[in-house]
Amino acid sequence: MNKKERLVAAIEHGTVIDHIPTEKTYQVASLLGLFELKTPVTIGFNYPSKKVGCKGIIKVSDKFFTDDEISRLSVVAPNVILSIIRDYEVVEKKAVVTPEEIKGIVKCNNPKCITNNEPMATHFHVANGVLTCRYCEKEQDINKVELC
Ligand SMILES: [Zn+2]
């Protein structure tokens, strides 16, 4: 690891979220509930990246995300990598796994859908990058969803 990488990765315990498309950094932070946390959070973006052009990096101290929390990122940043840090060492790397069901998070793009007209959570079945609404069966591309 060179000095440059260490600058953005140095936390004692916690999670580093890397390879976020830079314009999705805020959404990733929001989906993970980082604005409600009481532990230190560093959010950076516009870092140069070979993979995604420009990337965001988020460091969260003393916080480890569940697979369920991580799977939420599939709708905005499916290629991020989460590094689990303990005693300044990366002990595990996790990729985002697209879930089979997505509840809440995403809006149904059918204005007549009950979820857009009643105070209720959306619910989608996910297959091959397509979200199908459980209520109205409208399909939408996972890359073009609008968040709730
Ligand atoms: Zn619907």
mmCIF file with all atom_site columns, C-alpha atoms and ligand atoms in Angstrom:
data_model
loop_
_atom_site.group_PDB
_atom_site.id
_atom_site.type_symbol
_atom_site.label_atom_id
_atom_site.label_alt_id
_atom_site.label_comp_id
_atom_site.label_asym_id
_atom_site.label_entity_id
_atom_site.label_seq_id
_atom_site.pdbx_PDB_ins_code
_atom_site.Cartn_x
_atom_site.Cartn_y
_atom_site.Cartn_z
_atom_site.occupancy
_atom_site.B_iso_or_equiv
_atom_site.pdbx_formal_charge
_atom_site.auth_seq_id
_atom_site.auth_comp_id
_atom_site.auth_asym_id
_atom_site.auth_atom_id
_atom_site.pdbx_PDB_model_num
ATOM   1   C  CA . MET A 1 1   ? 0.000   0.000   0.000   1.00 0.00 ? 1   MET A CA 1
ATOM   2   C  CA . ASN A 1 2   ? 1.458   3.397   -0.930  1.00 0.00 ? 2   ASN A CA 1
ATOM   3   C  CA . LYS A 1 3   ? 1.132   6.638   1.041   1.00 0.00 ? 3   LYS A CA 1
ATOM   4   C  CA . LYS A 1 4   ? -1.665  7.971   -1.122  1.00 0.00 ? 4   LYS A CA 1
ATOM   5   C  CA . GLU A 1 5   ? -3.878  4.955   -0.471  1.00 0.00 ? 5   GLU A CA 1
ATOM   6   C  CA . ARG A 1 6   ? -3.111  5.013   3.229   1.00 0.00 ? 6   ARG A CA 1
ATOM   7   C  CA . LEU A 1 7   ? -4.388  8.601   3.467   1.00 0.00 ? 7   LEU A CA 1
ATOM   8   C  CA . VAL A 1 8   ? -7.909  7.553   2.629   1.00 0.00 ? 8   VAL A CA 1
ATOM   9   C  CA . ALA A 1 9   ? -7.849  4.153   4.298   1.00 0.00 ? 9   ALA A CA 1
ATOM   10  C  CA . ALA A 1 10  ? -6.489  4.860   7.759   1.00 0.00 ? 10  ALA A CA 1
ATOM   11  C  CA . ILE A 1 11  ? -9.143  4.046   10.304  1.00 0.00 ? 11  ILE A CA 1
ATOM   12  C  CA . GLU A 1 12  ? -8.644  1.792   13.293  1.00 0.00 ? 12  GLU A CA 1
ATOM   13  C  CA . HIS A 1 13  ? -11.884 -0.182  13.150  1.00 0.00 ? 13  HIS A CA 1
ATOM   14  C  CA . GLY A 1 14  ? -14.737 0.195   10.725  1.00 0.00 ? 14  GLY A CA 1
ATOM   15  C  CA . THR A 1 15  ? -15.637 0.062   7.073   1.00 0.00 ? 15  THR A CA 1
ATOM   16  C  CA . VAL A 1 16  ? -14.174 1.706   3.984   1.00 0.00 ? 16  VAL A CA 1
ATOM   17  C  CA . ILE A 1 17  ? -16.508 1.887   1.000   1.00 0.00 ? 17  ILE A CA 1
ATOM   18  C  CA . ASP A 1 18  ? -14.539 2.301   -2.196  1.00 0.00 ? 18  ASP A CA 1
ATOM   19  C  CA . HIS A 1 19  ? -15.121 2.499   -5.950  1.00 0.00 ? 19  HIS A CA 1
ATOM   20  C  CA . ILE A 1 20  ? -18.316 4.522   -5.589  1.00 0.00 ? 20  ILE A CA 1
ATOM   21  C  CA . PRO A 1 21  ? -19.172 6.358   -8.834  1.00 0.00 ? 21  PRO A CA 1
ATOM   22  C  CA . THR A 1 22  ? -18.423 9.895   -7.633  1.00 0.00 ? 22  THR A CA 1
ATOM   23  C  CA . GLU A 1 23  ? -21.890 11.302  -8.327  1.00 0.00 ? 23  GLU A CA 1
ATOM   24  C  CA . LYS A 1 24  ? -23.466 8.455   -6.318  1.00 0.00 ? 24  LYS A CA 1
ATOM   25  C  CA . THR A 1 25  ? -21.448 9.097   -3.162  1.00 0.00 ? 25  THR A CA 1
ATOM   26  C  CA . TYR A 1 26  ? -24.213 11.017  -1.408  1.00 0.00 ? 26  TYR A CA 1
ATOM   27  C  CA . GLN A 1 27  ? -26.852 8.403   -2.296  1.00 0.00 ? 27  GLN A CA 1
ATOM   28  C  CA . VAL A 1 28  ? -24.658 5.603   -0.979  1.00 0.00 ? 28  VAL A CA 1
ATOM   29  C  CA . ALA A 1 29  ? -24.189 7.495   2.295   1.00 0.00 ? 29  ALA A CA 1
ATOM   30  C  CA . SER A 1 30  ? -27.907 8.084   2.506   1.00 0.00 ? 30  SER A CA 1
ATOM   31  C  CA . LEU A 1 31  ? -28.882 4.454   1.747   1.00 0.00 ? 31  LEU A CA 1
ATOM   32  C  CA . LEU A 1 32  ? -26.525 3.233   4.464   1.00 0.00 ? 32  LEU A CA 1
ATOM   33  C  CA . GLY A 1 33  ? -28.030 5.670   6.969   1.00 0.00 ? 33  GLY A CA 1
ATOM   34  C  CA . LEU A 1 34  ? -24.675 7.365   7.567   1.00 0.00 ? 34  LEU A CA 1
ATOM   35  C  CA . PHE A 1 35  ? -26.251 10.729  8.324   1.00 0.00 ? 35  PHE A CA 1
ATOM   36  C  CA . GLU A 1 36  ? -27.933 9.205   11.396  1.00 0.00 ? 36  GLU A CA 1
ATOM   37  C  CA . LEU A 1 37  ? -24.751 7.638   12.785  1.00 0.00 ? 37  LEU A CA 1
ATOM   38  C  CA . LYS A 1 38  ? -22.995 8.932   15.890  1.00 0.00 ? 38  LYS A CA 1
ATOM   39  C  CA . THR A 1 39  ? -19.576 7.542   14.886  1.00 0.00 ? 39  THR A CA 1
ATOM   40  C  CA . PRO A 1 40  ? -17.060 9.493   12.743  1.00 0.00 ? 40  PRO A CA 1
ATOM   41  C  CA . VAL A 1 41  ? -17.797 9.364   9.009   1.00 0.00 ? 41  VAL A CA 1
ATOM   42  C  CA . THR A 1 42  ? -15.556 10.745  6.267   1.00 0.00 ? 42  THR A CA 1
ATOM   43  C  CA . ILE A 1 43  ? -17.090 11.235  2.858   1.00 0.00 ? 43  ILE A CA 1
ATOM   44  C  CA . GLY A 1 44  ? -14.802 12.021  -0.060  1.00 0.00 ? 44  GLY A CA 1
ATOM   45  C  CA . PHE A 1 45  ? -15.366 12.226  -3.777  1.00 0.00 ? 45  PHE A CA 1
ATOM   46  C  CA . ASN A 1 46  ? -13.639 13.163  -7.032  1.00 0.00 ? 46  ASN A CA 1
ATOM   47  C  CA . TYR A 1 47  ? -10.731 10.841  -6.296  1.00 0.00 ? 47  TYR A CA 1
ATOM   48  C  CA . PRO A 1 48  ? -9.093  9.676   -9.528  1.00 0.00 ? 48  PRO A CA 1
ATOM   49  C  CA . SER A 1 49  ? -9.947  6.075   -10.356 1.00 0.00 ? 49  SER A CA 1
ATOM   50  C  CA . LYS A 1 50  ? -8.893  3.783   -13.171 1.00 0.00 ? 50  LYS A CA 1
ATOM   51  C  CA . LYS A 1 51  ? -12.094 1.748   -12.807 1.00 0.00 ? 51  LYS A CA 1
ATOM   52  C  CA . VAL A 1 52  ? -14.804 4.391   -12.711 1.00 0.00 ? 52  VAL A CA 1
ATOM   53  C  CA . GLY A 1 53  ? -13.070 7.612   -13.860 1.00 0.00 ? 53  GLY A CA 1
ATOM   54  C  CA . CYS A 1 54  ? -13.758 9.526   -10.707 1.00 0.00 ? 54  CYS A CA 1
ATOM   55  C  CA . LYS A 1 55  ? -14.751 7.869   -7.489  1.00 0.00 ? 55  LYS A CA 1
ATOM   56  C  CA . GLY A 1 56  ? -16.081 8.463   -4.037  1.00 0.00 ? 56  GLY A CA 1
ATOM   57  C  CA . ILE A 1 57  ? -14.724 6.906   -0.889  1.00 0.00 ? 57  ILE A CA 1
ATOM   58  C  CA . ILE A 1 58  ? -16.491 6.719   2.457   1.00 0.00 ? 58  ILE A CA 1
ATOM   59  C  CA . LYS A 1 59  ? -14.839 5.789   5.731   1.00 0.00 ? 59  LYS A CA 1
ATOM   60  C  CA . VAL A 1 60  ? -17.006 4.873   8.680   1.00 0.00 ? 60  VAL A CA 1
ATOM   61  C  CA . SER A 1 61  ? -15.402 4.279   12.051  1.00 0.00 ? 61  SER A CA 1
ATOM   62  C  CA . ASP A 1 62  ? -16.699 1.576   14.398  1.00 0.00 ? 62  ASP A CA 1
ATOM   63  C  CA . LYS A 1 63  ? -19.450 0.504   12.044  1.00 0.00 ? 63  LYS A CA 1
ATOM   64  C  CA . PHE A 1 64  ? -19.882 -2.817  10.254  1.00 0.00 ? 64  PHE A CA 1
ATOM   65  C  CA . PHE A 1 65  ? -22.753 -3.226  7.836   1.00 0.00 ? 65  PHE A CA 1
ATOM   66  C  CA . THR A 1 66  ? -25.023 -6.251  7.538   1.00 0.00 ? 66  THR A CA 1
ATOM   67  C  CA . ASP A 1 67  ? -25.365 -8.032  4.185   1.00 0.00 ? 67  ASP A CA 1
ATOM   68  C  CA . ASP A 1 68  ? -28.901 -6.684  4.082   1.00 0.00 ? 68  ASP A CA 1
ATOM   69  C  CA . GLU A 1 69  ? -27.693 -3.098  4.426   1.00 0.00 ? 69  GLU A CA 1
ATOM   70  C  CA . ILE A 1 70  ? -25.014 -3.656  1.808   1.00 0.00 ? 70  ILE A CA 1
ATOM   71  C  CA . SER A 1 71  ? -27.496 -5.163  -0.657  1.00 0.00 ? 71  SER A CA 1
ATOM   72  C  CA . ARG A 1 72  ? -29.387 -1.834  -0.732  1.00 0.00 ? 72  ARG A CA 1
ATOM   73  C  CA . LEU A 1 73  ? -26.470 -0.383  -2.660  1.00 0.00 ? 73  LEU A CA 1
ATOM   74  C  CA . SER A 1 74  ? -27.247 -2.580  -5.662  1.00 0.00 ? 74  SER A CA 1
ATOM   75  C  CA . VAL A 1 75  ? -29.703 0.057   -6.907  1.00 0.00 ? 75  VAL A CA 1
ATOM   76  C  CA . VAL A 1 76  ? -27.162 2.891   -7.013  1.00 0.00 ? 76  VAL A CA 1
ATOM   77  C  CA . ALA A 1 77  ? -23.634 1.495   -6.858  1.00 0.00 ? 77  ALA A CA 1
ATOM   78  C  CA . PRO A 1 78  ? -23.497 -2.261  -7.506  1.00 0.00 ? 78  PRO A CA 1
ATOM   79  C  CA . ASN A 1 79  ? -19.719 -2.306  -8.020  1.00 0.00 ? 79  ASN A CA 1
ATOM   80  C  CA . VAL A 1 80  ? -18.581 -0.796  -4.733  1.00 0.00 ? 80  VAL A CA 1
ATOM   81  C  CA . ILE A 1 81  ? -16.203 -2.738  -2.520  1.00 0.00 ? 81  ILE A CA 1
ATOM   82  C  CA . LEU A 1 82  ? -16.459 -2.614  1.242   1.00 0.00 ? 82  LEU A CA 1
ATOM   83  C  CA . SER A 1 83  ? -13.288 -3.218  3.222   1.00 0.00 ? 83  SER A CA 1
ATOM   84  C  CA . ILE A 1 84  ? -13.734 -4.315  6.811   1.00 0.00 ? 84  ILE A CA 1
ATOM   85  C  CA . ILE A 1 85  ? -10.978 -2.787  8.951   1.00 0.00 ? 85  ILE A CA 1
ATOM   86  C  CA . ARG A 1 86  ? -9.804  -4.071  12.308  1.00 0.00 ? 86  ARG A CA 1
ATOM   87  C  CA . ASP A 1 87  ? -6.638  -2.690  13.950  1.00 0.00 ? 87  ASP A CA 1
ATOM   88  C  CA . TYR A 1 88  ? -5.862  -0.719  10.771  1.00 0.00 ? 88  TYR A CA 1
ATOM   89  C  CA . GLU A 1 89  ? -5.806  -3.915  8.694   1.00 0.00 ? 89  GLU A CA 1
ATOM   90  C  CA . VAL A 1 90  ? -8.241  -4.978  6.004   1.00 0.00 ? 90  VAL A CA 1
ATOM   91  C  CA . VAL A 1 91  ? -9.606  -8.260  7.363   1.00 0.00 ? 91  VAL A CA 1
ATOM   92  C  CA . GLU A 1 92  ? -12.336 -8.780  4.781   1.00 0.00 ? 92  GLU A CA 1
ATOM   93  C  CA . LYS A 1 93  ? -13.581 -7.352  1.491   1.00 0.00 ? 93  LYS A CA 1
ATOM   94  C  CA . LYS A 1 94  ? -17.234 -7.478  0.571   1.00 0.00 ? 94  LYS A CA 1
ATOM   95  C  CA . ALA A 1 95  ? -18.945 -6.887  -2.747  1.00 0.00 ? 95  ALA A CA 1
ATOM   96  C  CA . VAL A 1 96  ? -22.555 -5.879  -3.192  1.00 0.00 ? 96  VAL A CA 1
ATOM   97  C  CA . VAL A 1 97  ? -24.912 -8.765  -3.852  1.00 0.00 ? 97  VAL A CA 1
ATOM   98  C  CA . THR A 1 98  ? -28.123 -7.843  -5.634  1.00 0.00 ? 98  THR A CA 1
ATOM   99  C  CA . PRO A 1 99  ? -31.026 -9.055  -3.487  1.00 0.00 ? 99  PRO A CA 1
ATOM   100 C  CA . GLU A 1 100 ? -34.038 -10.948 -4.865  1.00 0.00 ? 100 GLU A CA 1
ATOM   101 C  CA . GLU A 1 101 ? -36.421 -8.569  -3.136  1.00 0.00 ? 101 GLU A CA 1
ATOM   102 C  CA . ILE A 1 102 ? -36.152 -4.828  -2.569  1.00 0.00 ? 102 ILE A CA 1
ATOM   103 C  CA . LYS A 1 103 ? -38.458 -3.214  -0.021  1.00 0.00 ? 103 LYS A CA 1
ATOM   104 C  CA . GLY A 1 104 ? -38.747 0.545   0.252   1.00 0.00 ? 104 GLY A CA 1
ATOM   105 C  CA . ILE A 1 105 ? -35.660 2.357   -1.165  1.00 0.00 ? 105 ILE A CA 1
ATOM   106 C  CA . VAL A 1 106 ? -36.979 2.573   -4.755  1.00 0.00 ? 106 VAL A CA 1
ATOM   107 C  CA . LYS A 1 107 ? -40.097 4.261   -6.150  1.00 0.00 ? 107 LYS A CA 1
ATOM   108 C  CA . CYS A 1 108 ? -42.491 2.469   -8.487  1.00 0.00 ? 108 CYS A CA 1
ATOM   109 C  CA . ASN A 1 109 ? -42.456 4.311   -11.825 1.00 0.00 ? 109 ASN A CA 1
ATOM   110 C  CA . ASN A 1 110 ? -46.172 3.736   -12.363 1.00 0.00 ? 110 ASN A CA 1
ATOM   111 C  CA . PRO A 1 111 ? -47.949 6.898   -11.118 1.00 0.00 ? 111 PRO A CA 1
ATOM   112 C  CA . LYS A 1 112 ? -51.167 4.892   -10.663 1.00 0.00 ? 112 LYS A CA 1
ATOM   113 C  CA . CYS A 1 113 ? -49.493 2.247   -8.488  1.00 0.00 ? 113 CYS A CA 1
ATOM   114 C  CA . ILE A 1 114 ? -50.994 1.991   -5.013  1.00 0.00 ? 114 ILE A CA 1
ATOM   115 C  CA . THR A 1 115 ? -47.540 2.607   -3.515  1.00 0.00 ? 115 THR A CA 1
ATOM   116 C  CA . ASN A 1 116 ? -47.551 6.097   -5.056  1.00 0.00 ? 116 ASN A CA 1
ATOM   117 C  CA . ASN A 1 117 ? -50.999 6.874   -3.722  1.00 0.00 ? 117 ASN A CA 1
ATOM   118 C  CA . GLU A 1 118 ? -51.047 5.317   -0.264  1.00 0.00 ? 118 GLU A CA 1
ATOM   119 C  CA . PRO A 1 119 ? -48.548 5.733   2.575   1.00 0.00 ? 119 PRO A CA 1
ATOM   120 C  CA . MET A 1 120 ? -46.966 2.314   2.113   1.00 0.00 ? 120 MET A CA 1
ATOM   121 C  CA . ALA A 1 121 ? -43.559 0.861   1.296   1.00 0.00 ? 121 ALA A CA 1
ATOM   122 C  CA . THR A 1 122 ? -42.762 -0.317  -2.210  1.00 0.00 ? 122 THR A CA 1
ATOM   123 C  CA . HIS A 1 123 ? -41.801 -3.933  -2.798  1.00 0.00 ? 123 HIS A CA 1
ATOM   124 C  CA . PHE A 1 124 ? -40.053 -5.281  -5.888  1.00 0.00 ? 124 PHE A CA 1
ATOM   125 C  CA . HIS A 1 125 ? -38.943 -8.645  -7.136  1.00 0.00 ? 125 HIS A CA 1
ATOM   126 C  CA . VAL A 1 126 ? -35.507 -8.463  -8.785  1.00 0.00 ? 126 VAL A CA 1
ATOM   127 C  CA . ALA A 1 127 ? -34.311 -10.654 -11.647 1.00 0.00 ? 127 ALA A CA 1
ATOM   128 C  CA . ASN A 1 128 ? -31.701 -10.015 -14.359 1.00 0.00 ? 128 ASN A CA 1
ATOM   129 C  CA . GLY A 1 129 ? -31.412 -6.320  -13.563 1.00 0.00 ? 129 GLY A CA 1
ATOM   130 C  CA . VAL A 1 130 ? -35.159 -5.766  -13.777 1.00 0.00 ? 130 VAL A CA 1
ATOM   131 C  CA . LEU A 1 131 ? -37.326 -4.720  -10.847 1.00 0.00 ? 131 LEU A CA 1
ATOM   132 C  CA . THR A 1 132 ? -40.932 -5.866  -10.957 1.00 0.00 ? 132 THR A CA 1
ATOM   133 C  CA . CYS A 1 133 ? -43.422 -4.152  -8.664  1.00 0.00 ? 133 CYS A CA 1
ATOM   134 C  CA . ARG A 1 134 ? -45.256 -6.639  -6.443  1.00 0.00 ? 134 ARG A CA 1
ATOM   135 C  CA . TYR A 1 135 ? -48.388 -4.501  -6.520  1.00 0.00 ? 135 TYR A CA 1
ATOM   136 C  CA . CYS A 1 136 ? -48.834 -3.345  -10.128 1.00 0.00 ? 136 CYS A CA 1
ATOM   137 C  CA . GLU A 1 137 ? -46.282 -5.594  -11.889 1.00 0.00 ? 137 GLU A CA 1
ATOM   138 C  CA . LYS A 1 138 ? -44.687 -2.633  -13.700 1.00 0.00 ? 138 LYS A CA 1
ATOM   139 C  CA . GLU A 1 139 ? -41.076 -3.392  -14.594 1.00 0.00 ? 139 GLU A CA 1
ATOM   140 C  CA . GLN A 1 140 ? -38.117 -1.022  -14.448 1.00 0.00 ? 140 GLN A CA 1
ATOM   141 C  CA . ASP A 1 141 ? -34.412 -1.220  -15.173 1.00 0.00 ? 141 ASP A CA 1
ATOM   142 C  CA . ILE A 1 142 ? -32.320 -1.380  -11.984 1.00 0.00 ? 142 ILE A CA 1
ATOM   143 C  CA . ASN A 1 143 ? -29.968 1.259   -13.450 1.00 0.00 ? 143 ASN A CA 1
ATOM   144 C  CA . LYS A 1 144 ? -32.749 3.775   -13.968 1.00 0.00 ? 144 LYS A CA 1
ATOM   145 C  CA . VAL A 1 145 ? -34.624 3.646   -10.704 1.00 0.00 ? 145 VAL A CA 1
ATOM   146 C  CA . GLU A 1 146 ? -35.638 6.639   -8.671  1.00 0.00 ? 146 GLU A CA 1
ATOM   147 C  CA . LEU A 1 147 ? -35.037 6.427   -4.948  1.00 0.00 ? 147 LEU A CA 1
ATOM   148 C  CA . CYS A 1 148 ? -37.838 7.051   -2.447  1.00 0.00 ? 148 CYS A CA 1
HETATM 149 ZN ZN . ZN  B 2 .   ? -46.121 -0.480  -8.709  1.00 0.00 ? 1   ZN  B ZN 1
#
